CSV table of C-alpha atoms and ligand atoms in Angstrom, one decimal:
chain,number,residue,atom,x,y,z
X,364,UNK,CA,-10.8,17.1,-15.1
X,365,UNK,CA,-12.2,13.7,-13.6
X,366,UNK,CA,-10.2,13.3,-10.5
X,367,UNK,CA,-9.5,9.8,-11.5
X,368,UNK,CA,-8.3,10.1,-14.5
X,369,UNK,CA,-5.2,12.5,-13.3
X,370,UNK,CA,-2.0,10.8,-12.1
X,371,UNK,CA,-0.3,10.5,-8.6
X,372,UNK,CA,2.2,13.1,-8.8
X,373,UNK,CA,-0.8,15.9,-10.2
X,374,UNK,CA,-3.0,14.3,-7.5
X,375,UNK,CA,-0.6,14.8,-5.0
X,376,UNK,CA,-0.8,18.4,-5.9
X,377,UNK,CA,-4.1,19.2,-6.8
X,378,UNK,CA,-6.3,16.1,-5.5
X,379,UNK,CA,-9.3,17.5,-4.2
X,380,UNK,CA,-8.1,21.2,-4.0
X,381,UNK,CA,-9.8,24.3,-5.4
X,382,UNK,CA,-9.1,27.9,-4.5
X,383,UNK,CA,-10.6,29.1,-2.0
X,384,UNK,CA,-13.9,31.0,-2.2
X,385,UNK,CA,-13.3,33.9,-0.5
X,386,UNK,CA,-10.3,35.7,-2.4
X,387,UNK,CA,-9.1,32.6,-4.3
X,388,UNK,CA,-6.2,31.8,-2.1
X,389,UNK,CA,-4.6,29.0,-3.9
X,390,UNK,CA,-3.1,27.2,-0.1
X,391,UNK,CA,-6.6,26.7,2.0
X,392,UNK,CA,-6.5,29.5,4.3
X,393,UNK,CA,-6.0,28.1,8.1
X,394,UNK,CA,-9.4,28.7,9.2
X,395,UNK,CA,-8.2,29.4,13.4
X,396,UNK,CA,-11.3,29.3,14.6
X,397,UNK,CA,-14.2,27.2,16.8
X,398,UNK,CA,-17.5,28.3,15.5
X,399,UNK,CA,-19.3,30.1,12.2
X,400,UNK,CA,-21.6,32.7,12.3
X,401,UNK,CA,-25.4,31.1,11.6
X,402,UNK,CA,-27.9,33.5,10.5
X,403,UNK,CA,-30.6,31.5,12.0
X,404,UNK,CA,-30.6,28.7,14.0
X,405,UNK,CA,-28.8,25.6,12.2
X,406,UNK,CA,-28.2,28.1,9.3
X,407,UNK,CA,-24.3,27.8,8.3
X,408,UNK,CA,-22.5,27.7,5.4
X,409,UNK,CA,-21.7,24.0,5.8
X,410,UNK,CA,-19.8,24.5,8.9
X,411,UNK,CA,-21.3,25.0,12.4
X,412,UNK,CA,-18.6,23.6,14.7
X,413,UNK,CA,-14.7,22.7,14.2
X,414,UNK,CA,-14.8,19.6,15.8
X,415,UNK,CA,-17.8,18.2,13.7
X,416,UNK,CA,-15.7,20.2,10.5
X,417,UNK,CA,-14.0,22.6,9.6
X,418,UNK,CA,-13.0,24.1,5.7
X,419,UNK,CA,-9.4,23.4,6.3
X,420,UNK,CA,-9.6,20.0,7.6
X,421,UNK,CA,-11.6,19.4,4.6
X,422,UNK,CA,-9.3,20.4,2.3
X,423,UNK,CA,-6.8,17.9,3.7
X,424,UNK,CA,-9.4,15.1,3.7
X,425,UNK,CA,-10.4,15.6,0.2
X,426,UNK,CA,-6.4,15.4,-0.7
X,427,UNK,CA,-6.1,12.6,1.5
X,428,UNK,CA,-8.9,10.4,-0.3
X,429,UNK,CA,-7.8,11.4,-3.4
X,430,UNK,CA,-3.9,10.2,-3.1
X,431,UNK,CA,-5.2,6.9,-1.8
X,432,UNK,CA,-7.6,6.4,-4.4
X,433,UNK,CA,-10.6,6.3,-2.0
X,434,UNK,CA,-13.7,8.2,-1.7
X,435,UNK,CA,-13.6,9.8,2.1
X,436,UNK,CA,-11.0,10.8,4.4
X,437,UNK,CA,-10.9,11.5,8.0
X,438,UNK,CA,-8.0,13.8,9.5
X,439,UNK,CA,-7.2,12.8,13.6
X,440,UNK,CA,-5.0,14.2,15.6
X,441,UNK,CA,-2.6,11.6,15.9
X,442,UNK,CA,-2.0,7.8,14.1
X,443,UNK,CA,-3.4,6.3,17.3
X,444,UNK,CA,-6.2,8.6,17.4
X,445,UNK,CA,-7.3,7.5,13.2
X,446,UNK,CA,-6.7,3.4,15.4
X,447,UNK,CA,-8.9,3.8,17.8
X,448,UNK,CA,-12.2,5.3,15.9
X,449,UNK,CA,-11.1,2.2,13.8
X,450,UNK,CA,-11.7,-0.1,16.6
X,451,UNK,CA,-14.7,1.9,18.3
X,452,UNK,CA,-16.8,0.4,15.0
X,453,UNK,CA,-16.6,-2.9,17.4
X,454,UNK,CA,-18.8,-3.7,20.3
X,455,UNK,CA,-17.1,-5.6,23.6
X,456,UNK,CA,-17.2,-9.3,22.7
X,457,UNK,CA,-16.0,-8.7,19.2
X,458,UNK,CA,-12.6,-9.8,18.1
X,459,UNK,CA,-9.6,-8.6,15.9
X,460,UNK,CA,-6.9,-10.5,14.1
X,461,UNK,CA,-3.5,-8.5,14.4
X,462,UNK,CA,-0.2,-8.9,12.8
X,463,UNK,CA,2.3,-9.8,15.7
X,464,UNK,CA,5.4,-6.9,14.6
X,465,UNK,CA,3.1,-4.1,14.7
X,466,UNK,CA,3.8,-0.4,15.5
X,467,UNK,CA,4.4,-0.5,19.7
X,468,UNK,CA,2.1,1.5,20.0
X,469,UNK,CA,-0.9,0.6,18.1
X,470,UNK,CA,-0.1,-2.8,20.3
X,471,UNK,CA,-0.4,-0.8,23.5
X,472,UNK,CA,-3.5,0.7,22.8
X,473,UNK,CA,-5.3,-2.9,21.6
X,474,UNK,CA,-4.2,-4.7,24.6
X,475,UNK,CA,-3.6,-2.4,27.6
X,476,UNK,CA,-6.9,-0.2,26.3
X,477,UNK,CA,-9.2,-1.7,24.4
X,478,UNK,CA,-9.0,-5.2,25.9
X,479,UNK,CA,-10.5,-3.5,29.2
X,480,UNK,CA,-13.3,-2.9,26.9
X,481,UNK,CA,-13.9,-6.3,26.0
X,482,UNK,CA,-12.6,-6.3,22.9
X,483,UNK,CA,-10.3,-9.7,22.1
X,484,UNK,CA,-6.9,-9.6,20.0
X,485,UNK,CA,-5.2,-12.2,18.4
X,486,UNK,CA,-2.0,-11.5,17.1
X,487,UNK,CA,-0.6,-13.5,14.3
X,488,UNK,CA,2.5,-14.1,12.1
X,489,UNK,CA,0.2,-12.3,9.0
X,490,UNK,CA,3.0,-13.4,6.4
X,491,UNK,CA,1.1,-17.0,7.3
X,492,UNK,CA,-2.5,-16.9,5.8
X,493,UNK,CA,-3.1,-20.3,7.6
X,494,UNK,CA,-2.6,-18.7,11.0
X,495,UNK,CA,-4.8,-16.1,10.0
X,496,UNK,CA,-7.5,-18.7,8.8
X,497,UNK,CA,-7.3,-20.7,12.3
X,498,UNK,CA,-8.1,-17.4,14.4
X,499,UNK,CA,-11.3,-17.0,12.8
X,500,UNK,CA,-14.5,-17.3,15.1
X,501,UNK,CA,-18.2,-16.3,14.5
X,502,UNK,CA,-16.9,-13.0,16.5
X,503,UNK,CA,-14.2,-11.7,14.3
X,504,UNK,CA,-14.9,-8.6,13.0
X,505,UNK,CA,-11.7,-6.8,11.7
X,506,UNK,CA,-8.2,-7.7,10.4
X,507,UNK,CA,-5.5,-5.2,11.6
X,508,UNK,CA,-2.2,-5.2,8.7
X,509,UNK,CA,0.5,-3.5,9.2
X,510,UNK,CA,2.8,-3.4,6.1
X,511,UNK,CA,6.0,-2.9,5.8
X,512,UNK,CA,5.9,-3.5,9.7
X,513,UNK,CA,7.9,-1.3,12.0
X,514,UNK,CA,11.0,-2.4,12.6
X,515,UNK,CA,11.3,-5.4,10.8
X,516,UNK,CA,9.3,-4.8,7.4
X,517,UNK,CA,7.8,-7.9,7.0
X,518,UNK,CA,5.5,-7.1,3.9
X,519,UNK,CA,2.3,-8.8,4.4
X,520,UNK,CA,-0.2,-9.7,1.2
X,521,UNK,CA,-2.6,-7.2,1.7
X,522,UNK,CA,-5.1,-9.2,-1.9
X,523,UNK,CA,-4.1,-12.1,0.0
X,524,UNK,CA,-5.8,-11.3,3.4
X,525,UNK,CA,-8.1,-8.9,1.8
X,526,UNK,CA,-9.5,-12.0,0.0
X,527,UNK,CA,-9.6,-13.9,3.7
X,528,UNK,CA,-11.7,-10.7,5.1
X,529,UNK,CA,-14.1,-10.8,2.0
X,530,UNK,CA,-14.5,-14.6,2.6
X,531,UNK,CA,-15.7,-14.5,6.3
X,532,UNK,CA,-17.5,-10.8,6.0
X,533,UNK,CA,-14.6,-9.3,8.0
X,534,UNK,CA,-13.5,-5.4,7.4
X,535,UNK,CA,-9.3,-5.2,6.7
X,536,UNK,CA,-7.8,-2.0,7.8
X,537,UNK,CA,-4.0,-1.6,6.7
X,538,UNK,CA,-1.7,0.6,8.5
X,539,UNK,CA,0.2,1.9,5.3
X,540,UNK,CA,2.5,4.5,7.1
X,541,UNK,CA,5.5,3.2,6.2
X,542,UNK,CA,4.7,3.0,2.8
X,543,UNK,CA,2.8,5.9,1.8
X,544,UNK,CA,-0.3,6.1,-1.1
X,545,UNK,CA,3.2,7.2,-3.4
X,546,UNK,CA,4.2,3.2,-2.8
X,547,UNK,CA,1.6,1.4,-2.2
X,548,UNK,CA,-2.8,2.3,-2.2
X,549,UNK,CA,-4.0,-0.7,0.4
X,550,UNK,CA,-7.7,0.3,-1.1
X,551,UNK,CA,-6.8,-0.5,-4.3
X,552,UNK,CA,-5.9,-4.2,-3.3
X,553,UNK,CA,-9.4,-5.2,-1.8
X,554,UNK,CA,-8.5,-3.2,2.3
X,555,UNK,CA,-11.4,-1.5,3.2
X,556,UNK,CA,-10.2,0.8,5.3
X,557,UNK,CA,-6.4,2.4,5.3
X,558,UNK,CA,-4.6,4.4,8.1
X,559,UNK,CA,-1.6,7.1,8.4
X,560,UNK,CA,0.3,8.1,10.9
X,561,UNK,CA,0.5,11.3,8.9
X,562,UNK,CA,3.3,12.5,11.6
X,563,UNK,CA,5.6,10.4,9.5
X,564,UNK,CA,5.8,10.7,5.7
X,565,UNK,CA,2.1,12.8,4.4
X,566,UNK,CA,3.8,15.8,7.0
X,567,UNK,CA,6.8,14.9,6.1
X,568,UNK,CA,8.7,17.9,8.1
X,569,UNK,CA,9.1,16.5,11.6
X,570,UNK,CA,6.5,19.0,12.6
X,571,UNK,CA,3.2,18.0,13.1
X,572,UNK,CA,1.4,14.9,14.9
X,573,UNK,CA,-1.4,13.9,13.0
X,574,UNK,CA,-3.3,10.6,11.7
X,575,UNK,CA,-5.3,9.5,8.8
X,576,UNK,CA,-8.1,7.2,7.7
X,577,UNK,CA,-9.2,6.6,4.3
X,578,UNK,CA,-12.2,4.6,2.6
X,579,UNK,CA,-14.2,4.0,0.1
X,580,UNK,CA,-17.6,3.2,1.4
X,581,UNK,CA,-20.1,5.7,2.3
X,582,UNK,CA,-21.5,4.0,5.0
X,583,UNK,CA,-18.5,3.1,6.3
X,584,UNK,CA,-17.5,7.0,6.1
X,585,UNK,CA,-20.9,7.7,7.6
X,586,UNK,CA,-20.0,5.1,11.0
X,587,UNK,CA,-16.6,6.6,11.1
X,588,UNK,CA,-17.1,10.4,10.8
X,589,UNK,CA,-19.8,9.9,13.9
X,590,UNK,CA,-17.3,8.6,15.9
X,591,UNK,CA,-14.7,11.1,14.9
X,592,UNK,CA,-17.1,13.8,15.9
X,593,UNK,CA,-18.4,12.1,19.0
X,594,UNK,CA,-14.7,11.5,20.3
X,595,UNK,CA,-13.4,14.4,19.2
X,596,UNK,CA,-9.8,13.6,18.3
X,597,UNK,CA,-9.3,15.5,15.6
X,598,UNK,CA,-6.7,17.4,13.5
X,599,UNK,CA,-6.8,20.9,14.1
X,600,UNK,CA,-6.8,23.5,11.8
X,601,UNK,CA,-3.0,24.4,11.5
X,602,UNK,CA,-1.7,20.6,11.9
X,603,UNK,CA,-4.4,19.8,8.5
X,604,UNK,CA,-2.5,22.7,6.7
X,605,UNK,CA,0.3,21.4,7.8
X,606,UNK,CA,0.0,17.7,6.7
X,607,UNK,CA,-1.8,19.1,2.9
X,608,UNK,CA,1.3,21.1,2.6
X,609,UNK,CA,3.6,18.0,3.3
X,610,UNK,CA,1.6,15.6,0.6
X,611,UNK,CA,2.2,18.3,-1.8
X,612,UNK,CA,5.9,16.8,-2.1
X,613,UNK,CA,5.2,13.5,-1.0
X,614,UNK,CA,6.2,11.4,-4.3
X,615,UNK,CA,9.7,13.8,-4.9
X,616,UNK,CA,10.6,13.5,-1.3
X,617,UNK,CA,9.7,9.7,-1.4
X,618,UNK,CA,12.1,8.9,-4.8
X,619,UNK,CA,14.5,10.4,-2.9
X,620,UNK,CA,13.8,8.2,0.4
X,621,UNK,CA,13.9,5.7,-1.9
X,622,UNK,CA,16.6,6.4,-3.7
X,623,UNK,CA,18.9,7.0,-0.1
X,624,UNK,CA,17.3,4.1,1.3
X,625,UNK,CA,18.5,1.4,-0.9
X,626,UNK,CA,21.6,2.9,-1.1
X,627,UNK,CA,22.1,2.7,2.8
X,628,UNK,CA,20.5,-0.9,2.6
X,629,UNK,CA,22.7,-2.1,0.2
X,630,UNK,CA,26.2,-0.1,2.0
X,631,UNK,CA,24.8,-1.5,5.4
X,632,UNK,CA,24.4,-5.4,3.9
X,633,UNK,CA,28.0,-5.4,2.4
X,634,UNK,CA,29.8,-4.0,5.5
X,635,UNK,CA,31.6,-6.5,7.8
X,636,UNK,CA,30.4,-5.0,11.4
X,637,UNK,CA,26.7,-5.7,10.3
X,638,UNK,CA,25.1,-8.7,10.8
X,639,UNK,CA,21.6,-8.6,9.2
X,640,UNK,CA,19.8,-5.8,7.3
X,641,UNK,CA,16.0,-5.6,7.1
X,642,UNK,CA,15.1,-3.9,3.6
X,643,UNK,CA,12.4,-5.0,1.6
X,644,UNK,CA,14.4,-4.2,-1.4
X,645,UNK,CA,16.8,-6.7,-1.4
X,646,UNK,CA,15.8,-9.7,-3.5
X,647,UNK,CA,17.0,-12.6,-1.1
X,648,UNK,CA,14.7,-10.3,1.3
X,649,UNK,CA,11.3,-13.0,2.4
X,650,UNK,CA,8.2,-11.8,0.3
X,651,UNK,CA,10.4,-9.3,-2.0
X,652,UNK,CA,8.0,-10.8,-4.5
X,653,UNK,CA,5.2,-9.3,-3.0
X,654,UNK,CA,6.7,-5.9,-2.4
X,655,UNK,CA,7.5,-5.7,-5.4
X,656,UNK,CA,3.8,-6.5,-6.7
X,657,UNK,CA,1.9,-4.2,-4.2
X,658,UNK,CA,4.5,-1.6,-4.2
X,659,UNK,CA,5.9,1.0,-6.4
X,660,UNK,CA,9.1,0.7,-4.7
X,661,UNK,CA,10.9,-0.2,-1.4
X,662,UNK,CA,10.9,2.8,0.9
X,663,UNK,CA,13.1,4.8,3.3
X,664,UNK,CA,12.9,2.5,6.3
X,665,UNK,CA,16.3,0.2,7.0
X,666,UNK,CA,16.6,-1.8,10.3
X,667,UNK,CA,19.9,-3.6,10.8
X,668,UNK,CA,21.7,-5.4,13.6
X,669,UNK,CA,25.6,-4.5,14.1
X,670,UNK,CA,27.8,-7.3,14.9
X,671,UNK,CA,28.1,-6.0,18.9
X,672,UNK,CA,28.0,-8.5,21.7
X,673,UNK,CA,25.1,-6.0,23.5
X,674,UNK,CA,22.7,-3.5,23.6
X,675,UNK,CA,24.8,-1.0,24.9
X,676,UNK,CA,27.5,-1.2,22.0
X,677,UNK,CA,24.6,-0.8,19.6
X,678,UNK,CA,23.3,2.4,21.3
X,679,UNK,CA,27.2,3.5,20.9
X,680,UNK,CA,26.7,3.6,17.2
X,681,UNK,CA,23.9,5.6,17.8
X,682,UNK,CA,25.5,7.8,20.1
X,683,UNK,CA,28.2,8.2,17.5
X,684,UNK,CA,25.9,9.4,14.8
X,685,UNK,CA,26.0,12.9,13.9
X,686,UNK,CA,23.8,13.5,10.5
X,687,UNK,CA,21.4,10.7,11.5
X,688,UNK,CA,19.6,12.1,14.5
X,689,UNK,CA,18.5,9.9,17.6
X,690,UNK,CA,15.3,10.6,17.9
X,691,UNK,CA,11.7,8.4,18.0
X,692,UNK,CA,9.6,9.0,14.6
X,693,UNK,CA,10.6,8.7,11.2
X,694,UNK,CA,9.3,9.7,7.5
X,695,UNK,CA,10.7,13.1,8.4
X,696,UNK,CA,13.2,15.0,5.3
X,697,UNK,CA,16.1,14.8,8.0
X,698,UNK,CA,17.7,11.0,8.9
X,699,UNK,CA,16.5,9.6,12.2
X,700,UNK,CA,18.0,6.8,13.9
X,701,UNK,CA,16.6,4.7,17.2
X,702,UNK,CA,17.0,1.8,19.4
X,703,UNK,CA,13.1,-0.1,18.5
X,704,UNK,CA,13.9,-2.2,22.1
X,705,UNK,CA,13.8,0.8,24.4
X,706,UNK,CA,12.4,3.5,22.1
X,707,UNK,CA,9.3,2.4,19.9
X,708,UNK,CA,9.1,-0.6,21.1
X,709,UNK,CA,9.8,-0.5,24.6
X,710,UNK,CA,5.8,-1.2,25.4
X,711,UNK,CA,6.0,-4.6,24.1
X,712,UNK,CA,7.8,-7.2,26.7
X,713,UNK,CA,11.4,-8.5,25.9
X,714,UNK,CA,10.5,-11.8,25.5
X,715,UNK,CA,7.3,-11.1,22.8
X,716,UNK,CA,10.2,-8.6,21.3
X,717,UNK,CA,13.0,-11.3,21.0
X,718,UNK,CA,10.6,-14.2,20.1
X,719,UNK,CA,9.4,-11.9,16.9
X,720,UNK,CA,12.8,-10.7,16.0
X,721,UNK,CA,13.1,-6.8,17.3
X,722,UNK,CA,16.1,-7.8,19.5
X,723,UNK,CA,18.1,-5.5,22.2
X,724,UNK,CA,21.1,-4.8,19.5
X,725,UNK,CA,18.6,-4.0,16.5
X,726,UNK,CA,19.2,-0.7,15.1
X,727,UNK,CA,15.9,1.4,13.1
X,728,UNK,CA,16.9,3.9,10.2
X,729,UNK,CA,14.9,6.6,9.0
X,730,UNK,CA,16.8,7.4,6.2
X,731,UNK,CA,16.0,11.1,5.0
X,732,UNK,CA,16.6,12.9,1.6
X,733,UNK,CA,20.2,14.5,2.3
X,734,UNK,CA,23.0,13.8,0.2
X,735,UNK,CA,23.6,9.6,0.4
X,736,UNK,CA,27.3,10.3,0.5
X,737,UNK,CA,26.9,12.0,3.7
X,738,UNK,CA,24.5,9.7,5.3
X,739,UNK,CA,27.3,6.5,4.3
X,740,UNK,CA,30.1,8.4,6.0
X,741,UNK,CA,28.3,9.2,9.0
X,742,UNK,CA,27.4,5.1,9.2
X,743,UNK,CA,30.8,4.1,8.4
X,744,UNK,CA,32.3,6.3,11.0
X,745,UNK,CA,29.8,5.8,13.7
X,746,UNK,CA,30.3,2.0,13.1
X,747,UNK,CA,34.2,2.0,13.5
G,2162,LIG,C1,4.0,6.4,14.4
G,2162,LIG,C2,3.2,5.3,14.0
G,2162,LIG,C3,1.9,5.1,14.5
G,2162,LIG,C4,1.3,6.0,15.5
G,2162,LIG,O1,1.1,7.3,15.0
G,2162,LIG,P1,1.1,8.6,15.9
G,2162,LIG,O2,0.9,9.7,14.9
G,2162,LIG,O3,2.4,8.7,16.6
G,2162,LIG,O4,0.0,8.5,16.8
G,2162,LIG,C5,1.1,4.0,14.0
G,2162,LIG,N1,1.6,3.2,13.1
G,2162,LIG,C6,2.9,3.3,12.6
G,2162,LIG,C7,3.4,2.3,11.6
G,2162,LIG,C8,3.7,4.3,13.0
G,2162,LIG,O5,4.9,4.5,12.5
C-alpha cells in the first residue's frame, strides 16, 4: 500500500517496516555488530560500517520519517546529539534565531558550545513574530522552535514562522518533543527540519537516550547524514530497537497522556493551594487557538506553581509524592515530577529564568498513563 495513503495509528505500526530478509522476523533483528563481511573491496550488502549505517537503525529511520510525514530520518544518540548536527549545517559567522523558554539544555549547548565556534544566538519571545522579524540580518541562517516549550508550553505558530523562514531563505527546525508526530507533524506546517528527543515520548519506557531528526529534502538529508556519519553520534543498534518498539504504541500511550493530562490540569487549576497551571489545554490558556489548530490534542506535560512562600516548600510537594516520581525526563509510561529551577533548567541563570517565567517555586509534571484517580490522590495528598 502507498505509505501515504495509510493512517497514523497503522503508520505508527507498520511505517516503513518489512520483515526481515533473512528469516522474516517481523521486529528488525538488533544487528550487535560493527562491520559486514565485503566480498571484495567496497562490496557489501548496503552496509559496510555501523556508524555510517546499520539495518536496524534503518528500520527506525524509515519509521521515524514515516510517522512525521517526512521523507528521511536520522537516529542520534541523544536529543542534543540530533541539535547539534542541526547547527553543524552553519559556518562560524552565521546566526540563529531561538525561542527564549527552550529546553536547558539545547540552550547550554548554543551558548556555552557553539558560540565558541562563532556561531551567534538570538533568543526571542517566538509567540511575537515581530521580534522574530527585527533579529533578521543578511547572516541568519536558521530559526530554532521549540513548541510546547519546556516548562512553560508556550505554543509557538510553527505556519507562522515557517512563513518568516520561507520569506528571508532561512531553514526552521522545530523541536516537537513534547508533542510528538501523534499531536502535531512540524513538516507538515512549512518546518523544514523537525527534532526528537526520542528519550522522551517515541521510547516511551524510560529506558533509552536517544534523538531524532526528520526531513523532507533530499539534499538536506544528503548535508545531514554526512555530518551524522562524520561526527559519529549515533543511535546504536539496541537503543534504535528500542525507540521503534516504543513508537509502535506511541498514539495509545499518548490518548492516554492526554487523557491523564487534562484531567491533572484541570484538578491542579481548581485546587486552592495552586496558584497558576501551565496547560495548553485550557481555553483561557495564551495561543490555545493555535494549539488547537496545529495540534491533535494538548499533551501529557502540566507545569504549575503551588501557593508556597519558597522554593523549598515546593520541593516538599515533591518530596511528598509517591506515584509521581522525582526524577529529570519525562514522556516516560510512569509519572515524573521535577523542580525546572534546579533540575532542567538549572543551566540557564536565575535571573534569565525568572524574567521568562520558570520561577524557583514552579513545579514540572510528567503525567504518565496510570490510573488518573491515583495520580489526583497522590497530588492532593502531597499538596496538604
Ligand atoms: C530532553 C529534551 C531534549 C534533549 O534530549 P536528550 O535526549 O536528553 O539529549 C531536547 N529538547 C527537549 C524539549 C527535551 O525535553
Amino acid at each position: 500500500m502507498e505509505e501515504r495513503n495509510i493512517r497514523f495509528n497503522t503508520k505508527a505500526i507498520h511505517g516503513g517496516q518489512k520483515p526481515d530478509e533473512a528469516y522474516g522476523a517481523v521486529m528488525p533483528p538488533i544487528y550487535q555488530t560493527s562491520t559486514f563481511a565485503q566480498s571484495t573491496p567496497g562490496g557489501h550488502k548496503g552496509y559496510g560500517y555501523s556508524r555510517s549505517a546499520n539495518p536496524t537503525r534503518t528500520a527506525l529511520e524509515k519509521a521515524l520519517a514515516s510517522v512525521e510525514n517526512g521523507n528521511h530520518g536520522l537516529a542520534f544518540a541523544s536529543g542534543l546529539a540530533a541539535l547539534d548536527a542541526v547547527i553543524k549545517l552553519l559556518a562560524p559567522g552565521d546566526e540563529v534565531i531561538s525561542g527564549n523558554d527552550i529546553y536547558g539544555g539545547s540552550y547550554r549547548l548554543f551558548n556555552r558550545v557553539f558560540a565558541n565556534f562563532g556561531i551567534v544566538f538570538r533568543f526571542v519571545d517566538m509567540q511575537n513574530s515581530k521580534e522574530i522579524t527585527d533579529r533578521i540580518t543578511k547572516k541568519t541562517k536558521l530559526i530554532w522552535v521549540e513548541t510546547p516549550t519546556n516548562p512553560l508550553m508556550n505554543i509557538i505558530d510553527i505556519g507562522m514562522v515557517s512563513q518568516i523562514a520561507k520569506q528571508h531563505g532561512m531553514l526552521l527546525a522545530v523541536d516537537s518533543t513534547f508533542a510528538t508526530p501523534y499531536l502535531q507533524r512540524p513538516l507538515e506546517l512549512g518546518a523544514d527540519i523537525v527534532m526528537h528527543s526520542a528519550t522522551k515520548y517515541l521510547g516511551g519506557h524510560s529506558d533509552v537516550v536517544a534523538g531524532a531528526l526528520v526531513v523532507r529534502d533530499a539534499g538536506l538529508a544528503e548535508k545531514l547524514r554526512f555530518i551524522q556519519n562524520s561526527t559519529g553520534a549515533i543511535c546504536g543498534p539496541m537503543d534504535s530497537f528500542l525507540v521503534l518498539r516504543g513508537i509502535k504504541t506511541l498514539h495509545v500511550r499518548m490518548q492516554r497522556h492526554c487523557e491523564n493530562g487534562s484531567a491533572i490540569a484541570s484538578f491542579l487549576k481548581a485546587h486552592p493551594r495552586v496558584e497558576k497551571v501551565y496547560w495548553p489545554g485550557f481555553e483561557d490558556f495564551p495561543n490555545h487557538a493555535i494549539a488547537k489548530r496545529q495540534m491533535k490534542a494538548f499533551g501529557g506535560m502540566v507545569s504549575f506553581v503551588p501557593k508556597v512562600g519558597n522554593a523549598a516548600q515546593s520541593i516538599g510537594i515533591l518530596e511528598q509524592l509517591e506515584i509521581f516520581t522525582l526524577a529529570e525526563s519525562l514522556g516516560g509510561v510512569e509519572s515524573l515530577a521535577g523542580h525546572p529551577a534546579s533540575m532542567a533548567h538549572a543551566s540557564i541563570p536565575k535571573a534569565k529564568r525568572d524574567k521568562i517565567g520558570v520561577v524557583d517555586t514552579l513545579i514540572r509534571l510528567s503525567v504518565g498513563i496510570e490510573d488518573k484517580e491515583d495520580l489526583i490522590a497522590d497530588l492532593e495528598r502531597a499538596m496538604l
